[in-house]
Amino acid sequence: MAVTWIISICLILIAATTPADPATTAAPTVPATTAEPTLELARVYFRSVQSTFTNDLLNPSSTAFINRAALTKRELEPIFQRAFPCSFKSSRVRAFRSGSVITLVDLSFVSMLIPDHVQIAYALKSSASNVTGFDIEVSSINVNGIYSSGISHNISLFTASCLVLLSWLLSSQQ
């Protein structure tokens, strides 16, 4: 009886502390305030393999840079506004690099509500096929220096402890 009770509690606690799938996690709501919210940046890199890099993309004042930056902003902002309606504020194309075309974009989020790199990468990966102005090689998506497979491999100490306890309890029943 006691073992069943402990197992039930561990399973409930594991379920309560295990993060949800980033695609289904709702953004928390924020009460209205009069002060401007503090913003944090998430730096995103991705490669467009079907695009051809030209040297004028290195110059932020060039027509090619300005046009591609506007296209990138127009394609990406709706993705992040849908995924993070309470926290996403804006995007800014910082640079283009060679290697087909590698795009560097800064995304601005309300600092208290900034999603983690897995959630940001998942939002971009899941919408990459809907981008029409350029392609996004999903395996190249890098958020804040971390290439993400879109799957979180993190496990909390509490969850690990519950699993060890559960394993010990089950093995002692034999």
Short mmCIF file of C-alpha atoms in Angstrom, two decimals:
data_model
loop_
_atom_site.label_atom_id
_atom_site.label_comp_id
_atom_site.label_asym_id
_atom_site.label_seq_id
_atom_site.Cartn_x
_atom_site.Cartn_y
_atom_site.Cartn_z
CA MET A 1 0.00 0.00 0.00
CA ALA A 2 2.74 2.47 0.98
CA VAL A 3 4.74 1.63 -2.16
CA THR A 4 1.72 2.32 -4.38
CA TRP A 5 1.15 5.61 -2.61
CA ILE A 6 4.81 6.68 -3.05
CA ILE A 7 4.79 5.66 -6.71
CA SER A 8 1.61 7.66 -7.29
CA ILE A 9 3.09 10.75 -5.67
CA CYS A 10 6.31 10.43 -7.69
CA LEU A 11 4.38 10.10 -10.94
CA ILE A 12 2.25 13.14 -10.11
CA LEU A 13 5.33 15.17 -9.22
CA ILE A 14 7.12 14.09 -12.39
CA ALA A 15 4.14 15.12 -14.49
CA ALA A 16 3.94 18.45 -12.68
CA THR A 17 7.64 19.27 -13.14
CA THR A 18 8.22 17.94 -16.65
CA PRO A 19 8.14 20.77 -19.22
CA ALA A 20 5.49 20.57 -21.90
CA ASP A 21 6.13 20.37 -25.62
CA PRO A 22 7.26 23.86 -26.74
CA ALA A 23 4.62 23.88 -29.48
CA THR A 24 1.78 23.54 -26.99
CA THR A 25 3.14 25.61 -24.13
CA ALA A 26 1.06 28.75 -23.69
CA ALA A 27 2.85 31.99 -22.98
CA PRO A 28 2.11 33.41 -19.55
CA THR A 29 0.05 36.58 -19.31
CA VAL A 30 1.47 39.81 -17.96
CA PRO A 31 -0.53 42.43 -16.09
CA ALA A 32 -0.60 45.84 -17.73
CA THR A 33 1.90 48.35 -16.37
CA THR A 34 2.79 51.90 -17.24
CA ALA A 35 6.56 51.29 -17.38
CA GLU A 36 8.20 50.11 -20.59
CA PRO A 37 9.08 46.43 -20.34
CA THR A 38 12.72 45.45 -20.33
CA LEU A 39 13.66 43.60 -23.52
CA GLU A 40 16.11 40.76 -24.03
CA LEU A 41 17.58 39.56 -27.29
CA ALA A 42 17.75 36.08 -28.71
CA ARG A 43 20.30 35.80 -31.51
CA VAL A 44 19.23 33.45 -34.29
CA TYR A 45 21.33 32.17 -37.20
CA PHE A 46 20.08 30.08 -40.08
CA ARG A 47 21.26 29.16 -43.56
CA SER A 48 19.42 29.56 -46.84
CA VAL A 49 21.06 26.99 -49.12
CA GLN A 50 19.04 27.87 -52.21
CA SER A 51 20.12 31.52 -52.06
CA THR A 52 23.27 32.92 -53.60
CA PHE A 53 25.49 35.15 -51.49
CA THR A 54 26.76 38.36 -53.06
CA ASN A 55 29.28 40.72 -51.48
CA ASP A 56 26.79 43.59 -51.34
CA LEU A 57 24.97 41.64 -48.58
CA LEU A 58 27.95 42.51 -46.36
CA ASN A 59 27.09 46.22 -46.56
CA PRO A 60 24.08 47.20 -44.40
CA SER A 61 23.60 50.32 -46.58
CA SER A 62 23.35 48.41 -49.86
CA THR A 63 20.05 47.90 -51.66
CA ALA A 64 20.57 44.12 -51.61
CA PHE A 65 21.04 44.09 -47.81
CA ILE A 66 18.08 46.41 -47.18
CA ASN A 67 15.76 44.39 -49.45
CA ARG A 68 16.78 41.01 -48.02
CA ALA A 69 16.55 42.32 -44.44
CA ALA A 70 13.03 43.64 -45.12
CA LEU A 71 12.02 40.30 -46.69
CA THR A 72 13.46 38.39 -43.73
CA LYS A 73 11.65 40.60 -41.22
CA ARG A 74 8.38 40.32 -43.17
CA GLU A 75 8.61 36.50 -43.24
CA LEU A 76 9.85 35.87 -39.68
CA GLU A 77 7.95 38.34 -37.51
CA PRO A 78 4.51 36.71 -38.06
CA ILE A 79 6.01 33.33 -37.06
CA PHE A 80 7.25 34.63 -33.72
CA GLN A 81 4.18 36.81 -33.11
CA ARG A 82 1.99 33.71 -33.44
CA ALA A 83 4.28 31.52 -31.33
CA PHE A 84 4.92 34.08 -28.57
CA PRO A 85 2.10 36.66 -28.66
CA CYS A 86 2.73 37.99 -25.14
CA SER A 87 6.50 38.24 -25.29
CA PHE A 88 7.74 38.79 -28.87
CA LYS A 89 8.31 42.44 -29.74
CA SER A 90 10.40 42.75 -32.92
CA SER A 91 13.22 41.42 -35.07
CA ARG A 92 16.31 43.06 -36.51
CA VAL A 93 18.53 41.57 -39.19
CA ARG A 94 22.10 42.13 -38.04
CA ALA A 95 24.13 40.58 -40.85
CA PHE A 96 24.35 38.21 -43.77
CA ARG A 97 27.34 35.92 -44.25
CA SER A 98 28.56 33.71 -47.03
CA GLY A 99 27.94 29.99 -47.05
CA SER A 100 24.94 30.09 -49.32
CA VAL A 101 23.35 32.93 -47.28
CA ILE A 102 23.66 32.78 -43.51
CA THR A 103 21.27 35.19 -41.82
CA LEU A 104 21.85 36.62 -38.35
CA VAL A 105 18.70 38.01 -36.70
CA ASP A 106 18.17 39.48 -33.23
CA LEU A 107 14.72 38.79 -31.79
CA SER A 108 13.48 41.09 -29.01
CA PHE A 109 11.37 39.59 -26.22
CA VAL A 110 9.97 40.91 -22.95
CA SER A 111 12.74 39.85 -20.56
CA MET A 112 10.52 38.14 -17.98
CA LEU A 113 8.83 36.08 -20.69
CA ILE A 114 11.68 35.20 -23.04
CA PRO A 115 11.27 31.67 -24.39
CA ASP A 116 14.23 29.31 -24.23
CA HIS A 117 16.35 28.38 -27.25
CA VAL A 118 14.41 25.14 -27.82
CA GLN A 119 11.07 26.97 -28.04
CA ILE A 120 12.46 29.62 -30.40
CA ALA A 121 14.09 27.02 -32.65
CA TYR A 122 10.93 24.90 -32.63
CA ALA A 123 8.80 27.88 -33.71
CA LEU A 124 11.13 28.59 -36.62
CA LYS A 125 11.54 24.94 -37.64
CA SER A 126 7.83 24.22 -37.58
CA SER A 127 7.12 27.21 -39.83
CA ALA A 128 10.15 27.00 -42.13
CA SER A 129 8.20 25.29 -44.90
CA ASN A 130 5.71 28.19 -44.94
CA VAL A 131 8.40 30.82 -45.61
CA THR A 132 8.12 31.82 -49.26
CA GLY A 133 10.81 34.46 -49.87
CA PHE A 134 13.79 32.21 -49.06
CA ASP A 135 14.51 28.77 -47.68
CA ILE A 136 15.55 27.88 -44.14
CA GLU A 137 17.78 24.85 -43.66
CA VAL A 138 16.26 23.61 -40.40
CA SER A 139 19.39 21.73 -39.33
CA SER A 140 21.32 25.02 -39.40
CA ILE A 141 19.08 26.89 -36.95
CA ASN A 142 21.18 28.21 -34.08
CA VAL A 143 19.69 30.16 -31.17
CA ASN A 144 22.07 31.97 -28.81
CA GLY A 145 24.96 29.79 -29.97
CA ILE A 146 23.10 26.50 -29.49
CA TYR A 147 22.13 24.26 -32.36
CA SER A 148 18.83 22.75 -31.35
CA SER A 149 17.23 19.54 -32.48
CA GLY A 150 13.93 20.86 -31.17
CA ILE A 151 13.91 18.28 -28.38
CA SER A 152 14.81 19.21 -24.86
CA HIS A 153 17.16 16.74 -23.20
CA ASN A 154 17.06 18.44 -19.83
CA ILE A 155 15.83 16.56 -16.80
CA SER A 156 15.44 18.19 -13.44
CA LEU A 157 17.22 16.89 -10.36
CA PHE A 158 13.84 16.32 -8.76
CA THR A 159 12.59 14.22 -11.69
CA ALA A 160 15.80 12.18 -11.69
CA SER A 161 15.50 11.62 -7.93
CA CYS A 162 11.90 10.43 -8.30
CA LEU A 163 12.92 8.02 -11.05
CA VAL A 164 15.73 6.61 -8.89
CA LEU A 165 13.35 6.24 -5.93
CA LEU A 166 10.76 4.56 -8.14
CA SER A 167 13.37 2.19 -9.54
CA TRP A 168 14.60 1.33 -6.04
CA LEU A 169 11.05 0.73 -4.78
CA LEU A 170 10.19 -1.50 -7.71
CA SER A 171 13.39 -3.52 -7.41
CA SER A 172 12.86 -4.02 -3.65
CA GLN A 173 9.43 -5.58 -4.36
CA GLN A 174 10.94 -8.58 -6.12
#
